[in-house]
Short mmCIF file of C-alpha atoms and ligand atoms in Angstrom, two decimals:
data_model
loop_
_atom_site.label_atom_id
_atom_site.label_comp_id
_atom_site.label_asym_id
_atom_site.label_seq_id
_atom_site.Cartn_x
_atom_site.Cartn_y
_atom_site.Cartn_z
CA MET A 1 52.33 5.49 8.34
CA SER A 2 53.57 8.90 9.40
CA GLU A 3 53.50 9.98 5.77
CA ILE A 4 49.81 9.14 5.60
CA GLY A 5 49.24 10.75 8.97
CA ASP A 6 50.92 13.93 7.77
CA ALA A 7 48.86 13.84 4.59
CA ALA A 8 45.66 13.43 6.56
CA ALA A 9 46.59 16.37 8.77
CA THR A 10 47.33 18.48 5.71
CA ALA A 11 44.08 17.33 4.15
CA PHE A 12 42.17 18.62 7.16
CA ARG A 13 44.01 21.91 7.04
CA LEU A 14 43.10 22.24 3.35
CA LEU A 15 39.47 21.57 4.13
CA LEU A 16 39.32 23.89 7.12
CA ALA A 17 41.13 26.69 5.29
CA ALA A 18 38.78 26.25 2.32
CA ASP A 19 41.81 25.99 0.07
CA PRO A 20 40.92 27.80 -3.18
CA GLU A 21 42.27 25.13 -5.49
CA LEU A 22 40.40 22.47 -3.57
CA LEU A 23 37.19 24.47 -3.73
CA ALA A 24 37.60 25.05 -7.44
CA ILE A 25 37.96 21.32 -8.04
CA VAL A 26 34.90 20.52 -5.94
CA ALA A 27 32.90 23.25 -7.65
CA LEU A 28 33.83 22.08 -11.13
CA SER A 29 32.94 18.49 -10.23
CA LEU A 30 29.53 19.51 -8.99
CA VAL A 31 28.85 21.85 -11.90
CA VAL A 32 29.78 19.20 -14.46
CA SER A 33 27.82 16.39 -12.82
CA LEU A 34 24.79 18.53 -11.98
CA GLY A 35 24.81 20.01 -15.48
CA ALA A 36 25.01 16.57 -17.03
CA THR A 37 22.23 15.30 -14.76
CA ALA A 38 20.02 18.27 -15.67
CA LEU A 39 20.55 17.63 -19.37
CA ALA A 40 20.01 13.91 -18.89
CA ALA A 41 16.75 14.66 -17.06
CA LEU A 42 15.65 16.95 -19.87
CA LEU A 43 16.32 14.23 -22.43
CA GLY A 44 15.78 11.07 -20.41
CA LEU A 45 12.51 11.81 -18.60
CA PRO A 46 10.48 12.53 -21.76
CA LEU A 47 12.22 9.68 -23.57
CA GLY A 48 11.40 7.28 -20.76
CA ALA A 49 7.79 8.46 -20.63
CA LEU A 50 7.47 8.14 -24.40
CA LEU A 51 8.84 4.59 -24.31
CA ALA A 52 6.39 3.68 -21.56
CA ILE A 53 3.29 5.26 -23.06
CA ALA A 54 3.51 5.38 -26.82
CA GLY A 55 3.48 2.47 -29.21
CA PHE A 56 5.52 3.02 -32.36
CA PRO A 57 7.65 0.86 -34.65
CA GLY A 58 11.14 0.34 -33.28
CA ARG A 59 10.04 0.93 -29.72
CA GLY A 60 11.21 -2.47 -28.53
CA LEU A 61 14.65 -1.89 -30.02
CA LEU A 62 14.90 1.54 -28.42
CA VAL A 63 13.95 0.09 -25.04
CA LEU A 64 16.68 -2.50 -25.43
CA LEU A 65 19.19 0.18 -26.42
CA VAL A 66 18.32 2.34 -23.44
CA ASP A 67 18.44 -0.58 -21.03
CA THR A 68 21.80 -1.59 -22.44
CA GLY A 69 22.97 2.00 -22.24
CA MET A 70 22.46 1.90 -18.49
CA GLY A 71 25.46 -0.33 -18.11
CA LEU A 72 27.84 1.48 -20.48
CA PRO A 73 31.36 1.62 -19.01
CA PRO A 74 32.42 5.26 -18.58
CA VAL A 75 35.63 4.72 -20.55
CA VAL A 76 33.61 3.54 -23.53
CA VAL A 77 31.47 6.66 -23.35
CA GLY A 78 34.60 8.77 -22.90
CA LEU A 79 36.21 7.29 -25.95
CA LEU A 80 33.04 7.74 -28.01
CA VAL A 81 32.73 11.39 -27.09
CA TYR A 82 36.47 11.86 -27.56
CA LEU A 83 36.18 10.60 -31.13
CA LEU A 84 33.22 12.91 -31.75
CA LEU A 85 34.97 15.97 -30.37
CA SER A 86 38.56 15.37 -31.47
CA ARG A 87 39.86 17.65 -34.15
CA ALA A 88 39.27 15.08 -36.88
CA GLY A 89 35.83 14.13 -35.51
CA PRO A 90 32.44 15.35 -36.74
CA LEU A 91 32.22 17.97 -33.97
CA GLY A 92 35.92 18.80 -34.01
CA GLU A 93 35.46 22.33 -35.33
CA PHE A 94 34.01 23.51 -32.02
CA GLY A 95 37.26 22.82 -30.20
CA LEU A 96 35.49 21.37 -27.19
CA LEU A 97 37.92 18.60 -26.31
CA PHE A 98 39.57 19.06 -22.90
CA THR A 99 37.00 21.62 -21.77
CA PRO A 100 34.38 21.33 -19.02
CA THR A 101 31.75 21.37 -21.79
CA ALA A 102 33.17 18.15 -23.20
CA MET A 103 32.95 16.63 -19.73
CA VAL A 104 29.31 17.63 -19.42
CA ILE A 105 28.59 16.09 -22.82
CA ALA A 106 30.32 12.83 -21.90
CA GLN A 107 28.50 12.53 -18.58
CA THR A 108 25.20 13.40 -20.25
CA VAL A 109 25.70 10.50 -22.64
CA LEU A 110 26.53 8.30 -19.68
CA VAL A 111 23.60 9.32 -17.51
CA THR A 112 20.74 9.80 -20.00
CA PRO A 113 20.14 6.05 -20.51
CA ILE A 114 20.04 5.58 -16.73
CA VAL A 115 17.44 8.29 -16.26
CA ALA A 116 15.46 7.16 -19.31
CA ALA A 117 15.41 3.48 -18.34
CA LEU A 118 14.39 4.16 -14.74
CA ALA A 119 11.78 6.69 -15.88
CA ARG A 120 10.39 4.21 -18.38
CA SER A 121 9.91 1.50 -15.80
CA ALA A 122 8.41 3.97 -13.31
CA VAL A 123 5.90 5.33 -15.81
CA ALA A 124 5.13 1.88 -17.24
CA ASP A 125 4.31 0.49 -13.79
CA LEU A 126 2.05 3.42 -13.11
CA LEU A 127 0.33 3.18 -16.47
CA GLU A 128 -0.42 -0.48 -15.93
CA ASP A 129 -2.17 0.47 -12.74
CA TYR A 130 -3.95 3.54 -14.13
CA ARG A 131 -4.75 2.48 -17.69
CA GLU A 132 -8.36 1.42 -17.33
CA HIS A 133 -9.27 4.26 -15.02
CA LEU A 134 -7.79 6.91 -17.30
CA ALA A 135 -9.46 5.23 -20.27
CA SER A 136 -12.77 5.19 -18.43
CA LEU A 137 -12.44 8.95 -17.97
CA GLY A 138 -11.89 9.26 -21.71
CA ILE A 139 -8.43 10.78 -21.37
CA ARG A 140 -6.38 10.68 -24.56
CA THR A 141 -2.91 9.14 -24.56
CA LEU A 142 -1.18 12.48 -24.85
CA ALA A 143 -3.16 13.94 -21.97
CA THR A 144 -2.14 11.07 -19.70
CA VAL A 145 1.51 12.17 -19.87
CA PRO A 146 1.38 15.00 -17.32
CA ILE A 147 -0.76 12.88 -14.97
CA LEU A 148 1.67 9.97 -15.14
CA LEU A 149 4.76 12.15 -14.82
CA TRP A 150 3.35 13.92 -11.79
CA ASP A 151 2.24 10.75 -10.05
CA ALA A 152 5.61 9.12 -10.76
CA ARG A 153 7.47 12.18 -9.50
CA TYR A 154 9.23 10.51 -6.59
CA ARG A 155 10.51 7.66 -8.68
CA LEU A 156 11.53 10.10 -11.40
CA ALA A 157 13.42 12.18 -8.86
CA ALA A 158 15.07 8.99 -7.62
CA ALA A 159 16.03 8.22 -11.23
CA CYS A 160 17.73 11.62 -11.51
CA LEU A 161 19.51 11.07 -8.21
CA ALA A 162 20.77 7.71 -9.41
CA GLY A 163 22.03 9.45 -12.53
CA PHE A 164 23.76 12.13 -10.49
CA GLY A 165 25.34 9.54 -8.22
CA ARG A 166 26.73 7.75 -11.23
CA ALA A 167 28.05 10.98 -12.79
CA ALA A 168 29.62 12.25 -9.59
CA ALA A 169 31.46 9.02 -8.95
CA GLU A 170 32.69 8.19 -12.44
CA VAL A 171 36.19 8.98 -13.62
CA GLY A 172 36.71 7.23 -16.96
CA ALA A 173 34.61 9.45 -19.20
CA ILE A 174 35.65 12.86 -17.89
CA LEU A 175 39.26 11.83 -17.70
CA ILE A 176 39.37 10.93 -21.38
CA VAL A 177 37.51 14.00 -22.67
CA GLY A 178 38.64 16.44 -19.98
CA GLY A 179 42.24 15.45 -19.45
CA ASN A 180 42.54 16.34 -15.73
CA ILE A 181 44.15 19.68 -16.55
CA ARG A 182 45.02 21.53 -13.37
CA GLY A 183 42.90 24.60 -12.86
CA HIS A 184 40.77 23.82 -15.89
CA THR A 185 39.29 20.33 -16.08
CA ARG A 186 40.49 18.71 -12.88
CA THR A 187 37.64 17.21 -10.85
CA MET A 188 37.40 15.31 -7.61
CA THR A 189 37.46 11.89 -9.24
CA THR A 190 40.20 12.63 -11.78
CA ALA A 191 42.34 14.22 -9.09
CA ILE A 192 41.85 11.27 -6.75
CA ALA A 193 42.63 8.82 -9.54
CA LEU A 194 45.75 10.52 -10.82
CA GLU A 195 47.21 12.73 -8.11
CA THR A 196 47.36 10.28 -5.23
CA GLY A 197 50.81 9.05 -6.01
CA LYS A 198 52.36 12.35 -7.01
CA GLY A 199 52.89 13.96 -3.66
CA ALA A 200 49.43 15.47 -3.81
CA LEU A 201 48.22 12.89 -1.39
CA ALA A 202 46.82 15.45 1.00
CA GLN A 203 44.68 17.07 -1.65
CA ALA A 204 43.48 13.68 -2.86
CA LEU A 205 42.51 12.68 0.67
CA ALA A 206 40.62 15.91 1.22
CA LEU A 207 38.78 15.43 -2.08
CA ARG A 208 37.94 11.88 -1.21
CA PHE A 209 36.34 13.09 1.96
CA VAL A 210 34.22 15.61 0.06
CA LEU A 211 33.25 13.03 -2.54
CA LEU A 212 32.20 10.65 0.18
CA LEU A 213 29.99 13.36 1.60
CA VAL A 214 28.38 13.92 -1.80
CA VAL A 215 27.71 10.21 -2.26
CA LEU A 216 26.41 10.02 1.28
CA ALA A 217 24.03 12.90 0.60
CA VAL A 218 22.69 11.14 -2.48
CA ASN A 219 22.19 7.93 -0.54
CA LEU A 220 20.39 9.75 2.23
CA ALA A 221 18.16 11.54 -0.26
CA VAL A 222 16.92 8.33 -1.90
CA PRO A 223 15.27 6.78 1.18
CA GLY A 224 14.04 10.26 2.08
CA LEU A 225 12.27 10.36 -1.26
CA ALA A 226 10.87 6.90 -0.71
CA ARG A 227 9.44 7.96 2.64
CA ALA A 228 7.86 11.04 1.10
CA ALA A 229 6.44 8.88 -1.67
CA ARG A 230 4.90 6.41 0.76
CA ARG A 231 3.23 9.25 2.62
CA ILE A 232 1.37 10.44 -0.45
CA GLU A 233 1.10 7.19 -2.40
CA GLY A 234 -0.01 4.90 0.37
CA MET B 1 -6.93 1.05 -25.41
CA ILE B 2 -6.61 4.64 -24.27
CA GLY B 3 -5.71 5.83 -27.72
CA ARG B 4 -9.04 4.82 -29.16
CA LEU B 5 -11.05 7.06 -26.90
CA ALA B 6 -12.34 10.39 -28.03
CA PRO B 7 -11.09 13.56 -26.38
CA VAL B 8 -13.38 14.86 -23.72
CA VAL B 9 -14.00 18.55 -23.94
CA GLY B 10 -16.87 20.68 -24.90
CA PRO B 11 -20.61 20.85 -24.66
CA GLU B 12 -23.04 19.44 -22.17
CA PRO B 13 -24.20 16.00 -23.18
CA GLY B 14 -27.53 15.56 -24.86
CA PRO B 15 -29.90 12.81 -23.81
CA LEU B 16 -28.13 9.48 -23.84
CA LEU B 17 -30.95 7.10 -23.13
CA PRO B 18 -32.62 4.96 -24.16
CA LEU B 19 -29.58 2.95 -25.14
CA ARG B 20 -30.27 0.15 -27.58
CA VAL B 21 -27.87 -2.74 -27.78
CA GLU B 22 -28.19 -4.77 -30.95
CA GLY B 23 -26.58 -8.13 -31.65
CA LEU B 24 -23.53 -7.51 -29.50
CA VAL B 25 -20.71 -10.01 -30.04
CA VAL B 26 -17.28 -10.05 -28.42
CA GLU B 27 -14.85 -12.79 -29.32
CA ALA B 28 -11.41 -13.74 -28.09
CA ALA B 29 -9.30 -16.61 -29.32
CA GLY B 30 -12.22 -18.00 -31.28
CA ARG B 31 -14.47 -18.06 -28.21
CA ARG B 32 -17.64 -16.01 -28.04
CA LEU B 33 -17.42 -14.18 -24.75
CA LEU B 34 -20.58 -12.23 -25.49
CA ASP B 35 -22.89 -13.92 -27.93
CA GLY B 36 -25.46 -11.81 -29.72
CA LEU B 37 -26.81 -9.66 -26.90
CA SER B 38 -29.76 -7.39 -27.66
CA PHE B 39 -31.60 -5.28 -25.11
CA THR B 40 -32.61 -1.72 -24.34
CA LEU B 41 -31.67 0.39 -21.33
CA GLU B 42 -34.39 2.89 -20.48
CA ALA B 43 -33.69 6.16 -18.73
CA HIS B 44 -33.91 6.52 -14.94
CA ARG B 45 -33.94 2.81 -14.21
CA CYS B 46 -31.64 0.53 -12.29
CA THR B 47 -30.63 -2.56 -14.22
CA VAL B 48 -28.79 -5.36 -12.45
CA VAL B 49 -26.66 -7.77 -14.46
CA LEU B 50 -26.71 -11.24 -12.93
CA GLY B 51 -25.00 -14.48 -13.82
CA PRO B 52 -22.39 -16.91 -12.55
CA ASN B 53 -18.65 -16.26 -12.60
CA GLY B 54 -17.34 -15.89 -16.12
CA ALA B 55 -20.79 -15.26 -17.62
CA GLY B 56 -19.62 -11.99 -19.18
CA LYS B 57 -20.99 -9.39 -16.77
CA SER B 58 -17.80 -7.35 -16.45
CA LEU B 59 -17.17 -7.59 -20.15
CA LEU B 60 -20.67 -6.34 -20.96
CA LEU B 61 -20.21 -3.34 -18.66
CA ARG B 62 -16.86 -2.57 -20.30
CA VAL B 63 -18.41 -2.69 -23.74
CA LEU B 64 -21.21 -0.38 -22.60
CA HIS B 65 -18.58 2.13 -21.46
CA GLY B 66 -16.52 1.85 -24.63
CA LEU B 67 -13.55 0.22 -22.92
CA VAL B 68 -13.86 -2.82 -25.15
CA ALA B 69 -14.92 -2.55 -28.78
CA PRO B 70 -17.48 -5.17 -29.84
CA ASP B 71 -16.59 -7.45 -32.73
CA ARG B 72 -20.12 -7.28 -34.01
CA GLY B 73 -23.34 -5.50 -33.21
CA ARG B 74 -23.79 -1.95 -32.05
CA LEU B 75 -24.83 0.39 -29.30
CA ARG B 76 -27.31 3.03 -30.29
CA ARG B 77 -27.69 5.96 -27.98
CA ALA B 78 -30.35 8.62 -28.22
CA ASP B 79 -27.51 11.12 -28.76
CA PRO B 80 -25.36 9.81 -31.59
CA ASP B 81 -22.39 12.10 -30.88
CA PRO B 82 -19.64 9.88 -29.42
CA LEU B 83 -17.90 12.82 -27.77
CA ARG B 84 -20.94 14.06 -25.95
CA ARG B 85 -22.15 10.65 -24.92
CA ARG B 86 -18.87 9.82 -23.22
CA LEU B 87 -19.34 12.92 -21.13
CA ALA B 88 -22.56 11.42 -19.90
CA GLN B 89 -21.23 8.12 -18.53
CA ALA B 90 -19.13 7.07 -15.58
CA PHE B 91 -17.68 3.71 -14.58
CA VAL B 92 -16.91 2.25 -11.16
CA PHE B 93 -14.54 -0.69 -11.23
CA GLN B 94 -14.80 -3.61 -8.86
CA LYS B 95 -11.33 -2.81 -7.63
CA PRO B 96 -11.11 0.96 -7.53
CA VAL B 97 -8.09 2.58 -9.14
CA LEU B 98 -6.96 5.61 -7.16
CA LEU B 99 -4.24 8.01 -8.18
CA ARG B 100 -1.12 8.59 -6.09
CA ARG B 101 -2.52 11.89 -4.95
CA SER B 102 -4.68 13.36 -2.27
CA VAL B 103 -8.37 12.55 -2.34
CA ARG B 104 -9.03 16.01 -3.70
CA GLY B 105 -6.30 15.62 -6.34
CA ASP B 106 -7.74 12.31 -7.47
CA LEU B 107 -11.19 13.80 -7.93
CA ALA B 108 -9.77 16.91 -9.57
CA VAL B 109 -8.11 14.87 -12.32
CA ALA B 110 -11.42 13.20 -13.16
CA LEU B 111 -13.22 16.54 -13.21
CA ALA B 112 -10.52 18.17 -15.31
CA ALA B 113 -10.77 15.29 -17.79
CA ARG B 114 -14.44 16.14 -18.22
CA GLY B 115 -13.68 19.79 -18.76
CA VAL B 116 -15.18 20.97 -15.47
CA PRO B 117 -13.83 24.49 -14.89
CA ARG B 118 -11.38 24.86 -12.03
CA ARG B 119 -13.58 27.18 -9.98
CA GLU B 120 -16.39 24.64 -10.04
CA ARG B 121 -14.29 21.65 -9.04
CA ARG B 122 -13.97 22.38 -5.36
CA ALA B 123 -17.71 22.61 -4.81
CA ARG B 124 -18.30 19.40 -6.74
CA ILE B 125 -15.62 17.60 -4.74
CA THR B 126 -17.05 18.74 -1.43
CA GLU B 127 -20.51 17.68 -2.45
CA ALA B 128 -19.44 14.30 -3.82
CA LEU B 129 -17.44 13.48 -0.67
CA ALA B 130 -20.39 14.46 1.48
CA LEU B 131 -22.62 12.11 -0.52
CA VAL B 132 -20.52 9.09 0.49
CA GLY B 133 -19.70 10.24 4.01
CA LEU B 134 -16.06 11.11 3.33
CA GLU B 135 -16.27 14.73 4.46
CA GLY B 136 -12.91 16.03 5.59
CA PHE B 137 -10.93 13.44 3.63
CA GLU B 138 -9.83 15.96 0.96
CA ARG B 139 -6.18 16.06 1.97
CA ARG B 140 -5.69 12.39 2.76
CA ALA B 141 -3.50 10.37 0.37
CA ALA B 142 -6.16 8.55 -1.63
CA ARG B 143 -4.42 5.20 -1.48
CA THR B 144 -4.14 5.22 2.29
CA LEU B 145 -7.91 4.88 2.56
CA SER B 146 -9.35 1.54 3.62
CA GLY B 147 -10.80 -0.75 0.98
CA GLY B 148 -14.33 0.31 1.80
CA GLU B 149 -13.42 3.98 1.87
CA GLN B 150 -11.70 3.58 -1.50
CA GLN B 151 -14.86 2.06 -2.93
CA HIS B 152 -16.86 4.98 -1.55
CA LEU B 153 -14.36 7.40 -3.04
CA ALA B 154 -14.66 5.73 -6.45
CA LEU B 155 -18.41 6.15 -6.19
CA ALA B 156 -18.04 9.80 -5.19
CA ARG B 157 -15.71 10.35 -8.12
CA ALA B 158 -18.20 8.84 -10.53
CA TRP B 159 -21.01 10.95 -9.11
CA ALA B 160 -18.90 14.10 -9.30
CA LEU B 161 -18.90 13.65 -13.08
CA ARG B 162 -22.72 14.01 -13.11
CA PRO B 163 -23.30 11.00 -15.33
CA GLN B 164 -26.62 10.22 -16.91
CA LEU B 165 -25.54 6.59 -17.03
CA LEU B 166 -23.57 5.09 -14.16
CA LEU B 167 -21.97 1.67 -14.70
CA LEU B 168 -20.77 -0.29 -11.66
CA ASP B 169 -18.99 -3.63 -11.61
CA GLU B 170 -19.72 -5.40 -8.32
CA PRO B 171 -19.49 -2.17 -6.34
CA THR B 172 -19.99 -3.83 -2.97
CA ALA B 173 -18.01 -7.03 -3.45
CA SER B 174 -15.40 -6.09 -0.83
CA LEU B 175 -17.61 -4.23 1.60
CA ASP B 176 -18.96 -5.21 5.00
CA PRO B 177 -22.76 -5.42 5.40
CA ALA B 178 -23.12 -1.89 6.80
CA ALA B 179 -21.00 -0.35 4.05
CA THR B 180 -22.90 -2.39 1.49
CA ARG B 181 -26.21 -0.97 2.73
CA ARG B 182 -24.72 2.46 2.63
CA VAL B 183 -23.65 2.09 -0.99
CA GLU B 184 -27.09 0.76 -1.80
CA ALA B 185 -28.66 3.80 -0.20
CA ILE B 186 -26.38 6.06 -2.22
CA LEU B 187 -27.28 4.26 -5.43
CA ALA B 188 -30.98 4.52 -4.63
CA ASP B 189 -30.46 8.21 -3.96
CA LEU B 190 -28.65 8.67 -7.28
CA ARG B 191 -31.42 6.89 -9.11
CA ALA B 192 -33.92 9.18 -7.46
CA ARG B 193 -31.89 12.07 -8.85
CA GLY B 194 -32.41 10.69 -12.32
CA VAL B 195 -29.22 8.72 -12.86
CA THR B 196 -29.63 5.54 -14.88
CA ILE B 197 -27.73 2.69 -13.25
CA VAL B 198 -26.38 -0.55 -14.63
CA MET B 199 -24.53 -2.74 -12.16
CA SER B 200 -23.38 -6.28 -11.73
CA THR B 201 -23.55 -8.11 -8.44
CA HIS B 202 -23.42 -11.57 -6.94
CA ASP B 203 -25.53 -10.43 -4.01
CA LEU B 204 -29.06 -11.55 -4.83
CA GLY B 205 -30.49 -9.69 -1.86
CA GLN B 206 -28.93 -6.54 -3.21
CA ALA B 207 -30.30 -7.26 -6.66
CA ARG B 208 -33.78 -7.62 -5.17
CA ARG B 209 -33.42 -4.37 -3.25
CA LEU B 210 -32.11 -2.27 -6.13
CA ALA B 211 -33.07 -3.75 -9.46
CA GLN B 212 -35.96 -2.65 -11.58
CA ASP B 213 -34.72 -4.65 -14.51
CA VAL B 214 -32.56 -7.75 -14.61
CA LEU B 215 -30.23 -8.94 -17.35
CA PHE B 216 -29.32 -12.55 -16.69
CA LEU B 217 -26.20 -13.76 -18.51
CA TRP B 218 -25.19 -17.36 -18.91
CA GLY B 219 -22.06 -18.35 -20.78
CA GLY B 220 -21.97 -15.10 -22.71
CA ARG B 221 -25.61 -15.27 -23.74
CA LEU B 222 -28.44 -13.12 -22.48
CA VAL B 223 -30.86 -15.82 -21.46
CA GLU B 224 -33.26 -13.59 -19.59
CA ALA B 225 -34.07 -9.88 -19.68
CA ALA B 226 -37.04 -9.04 -17.50
CA PRO B 227 -38.41 -6.60 -14.95
CA ALA B 228 -36.98 -7.50 -11.57
CA SER B 229 -40.38 -8.32 -10.08
CA ARG B 230 -41.03 -10.90 -12.76
CA PHE B 231 -37.50 -12.30 -12.68
CA PHE B 232 -37.48 -12.86 -8.95
CA ALA B 233 -41.06 -14.13 -8.85
CA GLY B 234 -40.17 -16.93 -11.20
CA PRO B 235 -37.74 -16.77 -14.06
CA GLU B 236 -38.68 -18.52 -17.25
CA GLY B 237 -35.49 -20.37 -18.11
CA ARG B 238 -34.11 -23.25 -16.12
CA GLU B 239 -30.63 -21.67 -15.94
CA ALA B 240 -32.02 -18.66 -14.13
CA ARG B 241 -34.18 -20.83 -11.88
CA ALA B 242 -31.16 -22.90 -10.97
CA PHE B 243 -29.06 -19.77 -10.42
CA LEU B 244 -31.63 -18.32 -8.04
CA ALA B 245 -31.92 -21.61 -6.25
CA GLY B 246 -28.17 -21.69 -5.90
CA GLU B 247 -27.65 -24.94 -7.78
CA LEU B 248 -25.96 -25.80 -11.00
CA PRO B 249 -28.03 -27.10 -13.90
CA ASP B 250 -26.57 -30.12 -15.59
N1 ATP C 1 -9.47 -9.97 -22.66
C1 ATP C 1 -9.96 -11.22 -22.58
N2 ATP C 1 -9.41 -12.22 -23.31
C2 ATP C 1 -9.90 -13.47 -23.23
N3 ATP C 1 -10.92 -13.82 -22.46
C3 ATP C 1 -11.51 -12.88 -21.72
C4 ATP C 1 -11.06 -11.52 -21.73
N4 ATP C 1 -11.82 -10.81 -20.88
C5 ATP C 1 -12.71 -11.68 -20.37
N5 ATP C 1 -12.52 -12.92 -20.86
C6 ATP C 1 -13.33 -14.11 -20.56
O1 ATP C 1 -14.66 -13.77 -20.78
C7 ATP C 1 -15.50 -14.42 -19.86
C8 ATP C 1 -16.36 -13.40 -19.16
O2 ATP C 1 -15.55 -12.61 -18.30
P1 ATP C 1 -16.16 -11.53 -17.32
O3 ATP C 1 -15.05 -10.92 -16.58
O4 ATP C 1 -17.07 -10.65 -18.07
O5 ATP C 1 -17.01 -12.47 -16.34
P2 ATP C 1 -17.96 -12.02 -15.15
O6 ATP C 1 -19.34 -12.41 -15.50
O7 ATP C 1 -17.71 -10.60 -14.80
O8 ATP C 1 -17.43 -12.98 -14.01
P3 ATP C 1 -17.21 -12.69 -12.44
O9 ATP C 1 -18.53 -12.91 -11.80
O10 ATP C 1 -16.25 -13.75 -12.05
O11 ATP C 1 -16.68 -11.32 -12.29
C9 ATP C 1 -14.58 -15.18 -18.91
O12 ATP C 1 -14.57 -16.52 -19.32
C10 ATP C 1 -13.23 -14.56 -19.14
O13 ATP C 1 -12.21 -15.50 -18.94
MG1 MG C 2 -16.75 -9.62 -13.23
#
């Protein structure tokens, strides 16, 4: 009990003193997860919109793949990206394994299906509602894309937030491709997962507190978005 | 459905009317939903499409607007250019579809789709909203309007497009009597401005007030096409007589 109490006290001191190592870990975590979310948005939003709007052969299969991809276990993604990036793998020559870049790639793979699937259902719902009206205005399929994306903006933002929440909280993928190297690829989740038992309890506790705050912020932002959406969407 | 439609950009539409409909057939699952309709819509007139539920009124309006392609028969407009003629029509659905935007944003999308330059949009929006008594609603979220206000907005949106031919599917079905009269006044006003109107309704009083011509549909067939005065004075067919009398023929 007193050990945990001491650790908690130390954790608070670390937080209050803005311990540099702690800050570096938090910063790396945010950079990796935000970077992955940004890339996933760049790939997943257009992909989702395309799947909702366009009809093309193989679309049904792609929808199934994306929906399945939503539930991919992080360790599976980690292993996949590990194999791609390892020295013998197809992308081995770039020497990316155990770098933050590898972690961004892994989380992008993890999050893109989430963003794409949520974007697809958001745009598809909207299109069902709008289809006849847009057709009656004589708007071509391609020209409906910006209208649909804009009108679905709150749900699309929520999709990105869901993706970020998933990235920020996962440990399996970045652990496998990043390796939890101190001062280089150690993030909040990998540190919490691996350092708790090694006398770094205080640091792990402090990180857990920060991570909780991040998750809390995400979960506060989602209903905030919904409220904003209701105001304009009615 | 959207993919089939022509892009809308470019020149002012030429004259659209008269519009000749010849041998129009629409089928689904082996059933003839519209069965060999032929008639002519003349310019500057108000034509009311009457008939019981399921007669094919909505379908006919959709075909006239190009939302449904006929299986047989054709529509011949005075201006044969499909791109220009689409510029000249507007459609008001029974249940208005409004975008998740402000009232102004909703109207702006429609105007942009018709290639109305940005600097002209604001004036058109203001004028269209004034026409239906929605002045000052520009910044409201369109979908927070009441059902009647939404119907008025849909009408304003259609008018903002400056159509030569305005198609309306039961535009007053969900309106209270005062709002209904108001829509009727607007439609009469639009017709006075030279807009050709084709609308469906179940409100026979409304049909009497607005119609100059009547198309009476029965089971997908056009059983009577006549000037309104003649139709209401005494239709020729027994289906129409029964319909006006409010009974079902056997
Ligand atoms: N896409 C479709 N597929 C199959 N049947 C259809 C389709 N669209 C319409 N119908 C049928 O065509 C007939 C005419 O429908 P329509 O909506 O035009 O009727 P209406 O005259 O507008 O009726 P109401 O007064 O109830 O609005 C109906 O029997 C309807 O079930
Ligand atoms: Mg109908």
